[in-house]
XYZ file of C-alpha atoms in Angstrom:
121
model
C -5.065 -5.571 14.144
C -7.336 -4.212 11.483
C -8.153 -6.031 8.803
C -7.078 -4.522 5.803
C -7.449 -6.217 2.272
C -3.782 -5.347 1.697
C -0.894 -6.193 3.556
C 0.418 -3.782 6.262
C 2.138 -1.487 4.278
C 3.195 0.427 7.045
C 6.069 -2.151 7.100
C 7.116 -0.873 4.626
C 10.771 0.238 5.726
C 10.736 -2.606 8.365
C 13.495 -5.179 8.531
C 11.096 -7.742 9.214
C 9.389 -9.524 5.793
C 5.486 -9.608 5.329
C 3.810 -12.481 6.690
C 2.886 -12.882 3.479
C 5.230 -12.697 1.558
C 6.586 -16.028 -0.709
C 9.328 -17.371 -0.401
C 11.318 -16.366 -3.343
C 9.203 -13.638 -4.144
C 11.834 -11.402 -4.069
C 13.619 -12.772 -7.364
C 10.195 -11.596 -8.498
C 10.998 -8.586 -11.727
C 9.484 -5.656 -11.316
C 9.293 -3.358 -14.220
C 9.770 0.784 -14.297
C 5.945 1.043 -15.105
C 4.953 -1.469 -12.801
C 7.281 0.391 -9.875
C 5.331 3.880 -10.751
C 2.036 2.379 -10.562
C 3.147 0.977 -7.561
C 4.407 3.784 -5.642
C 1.218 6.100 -6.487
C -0.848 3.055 -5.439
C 1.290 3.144 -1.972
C 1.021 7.105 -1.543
C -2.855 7.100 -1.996
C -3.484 3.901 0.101
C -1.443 5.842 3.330
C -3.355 8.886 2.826
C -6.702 6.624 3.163
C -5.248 4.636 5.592
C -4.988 7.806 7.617
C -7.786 9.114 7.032
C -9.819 5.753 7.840
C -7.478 4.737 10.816
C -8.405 6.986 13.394
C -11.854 6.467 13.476
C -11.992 2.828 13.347
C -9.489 3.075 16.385
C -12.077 4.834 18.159
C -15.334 3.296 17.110
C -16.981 0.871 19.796
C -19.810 0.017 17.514
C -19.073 -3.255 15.916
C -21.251 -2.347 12.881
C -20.199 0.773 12.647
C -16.473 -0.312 12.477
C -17.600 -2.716 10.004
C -18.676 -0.193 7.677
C -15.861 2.106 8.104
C -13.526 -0.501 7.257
C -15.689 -1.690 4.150
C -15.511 1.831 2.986
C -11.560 2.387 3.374
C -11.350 -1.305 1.406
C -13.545 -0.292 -0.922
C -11.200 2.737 -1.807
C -7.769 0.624 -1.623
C -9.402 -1.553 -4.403
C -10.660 1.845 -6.024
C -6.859 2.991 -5.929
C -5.527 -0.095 -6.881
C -7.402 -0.416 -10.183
C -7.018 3.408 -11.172
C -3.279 2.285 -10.912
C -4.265 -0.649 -13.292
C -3.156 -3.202 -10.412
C -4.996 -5.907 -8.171
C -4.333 -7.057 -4.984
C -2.257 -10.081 -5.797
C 0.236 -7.279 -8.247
C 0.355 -4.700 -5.046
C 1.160 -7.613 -2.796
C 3.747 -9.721 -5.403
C 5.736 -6.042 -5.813
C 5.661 -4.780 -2.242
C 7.470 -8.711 -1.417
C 9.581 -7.791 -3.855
C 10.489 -4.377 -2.798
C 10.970 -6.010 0.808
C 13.513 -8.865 -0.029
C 15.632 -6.012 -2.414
C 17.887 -3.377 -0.477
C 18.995 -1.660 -3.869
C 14.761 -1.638 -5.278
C 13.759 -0.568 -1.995
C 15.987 1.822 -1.919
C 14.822 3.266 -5.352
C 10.990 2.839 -3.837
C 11.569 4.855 -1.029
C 13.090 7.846 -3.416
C 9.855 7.359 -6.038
C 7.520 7.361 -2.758
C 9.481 10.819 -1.837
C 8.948 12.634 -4.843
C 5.474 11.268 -5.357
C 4.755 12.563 -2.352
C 6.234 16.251 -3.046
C 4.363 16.237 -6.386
C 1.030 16.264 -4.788
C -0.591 14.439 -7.390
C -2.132 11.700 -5.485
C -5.780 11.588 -4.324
């Protein structure tokens, strides 16, 4: 698996919760502004997680996949903090998106439109 410095938010529709997720993290509030910063966060960290994926797949060079994967952490951290969050906010509101069906739900349509808007990155 690649390590990324935030959890695999590819599992993101997945039934299954994060391995790092708390336990009752899901009775965890998350307010409107928080959810929009959230969901542009999550847009922009897929579109560098594609664009940093396939290479690193690829690479046989342990130093070279070493600085590929600095480089795509360095701009999750960049994204997070233009969205005014850290790590630890991304990773306390994604739990809490996973372990809600009904904020999830409202997620998934935010994530929709942000991604029609073209905004991001």
């Amino acid at each position: 698996a690649i390590g990324w410095v935030l959890i695999e938010i590819d599992a993101f529709g997945a039934a299954q919760p994060s391995p790092r997720a708390q336990p009752g993290s899901a009775q965890t509030k998350v307010g409107d502004d928080e959810l929009h910063a959230f969901v542009r966060a999550y847009v922009e960290t897929q579109k560098i997680r594609q664009e940093y994926e396939p290479p690193l797949q690829k690479s046989t060079d342990a130093n070279k996949s070493q600085n590929i994967q600095n480089q795509a952490n360095a701009e999750l951290k960049a994204t997070l903090a233009k969205n005014n969050l850290t790590v630890a906010q991304y990773n306390r509101i994604f739990s809490a998106i996973n372990g809600d069906a009904q904020l999830r739900e409202k997620t998934l349509k935010l994530v929709k439109e942000e991604r029609s808007s073209g905004r991001s990155r």
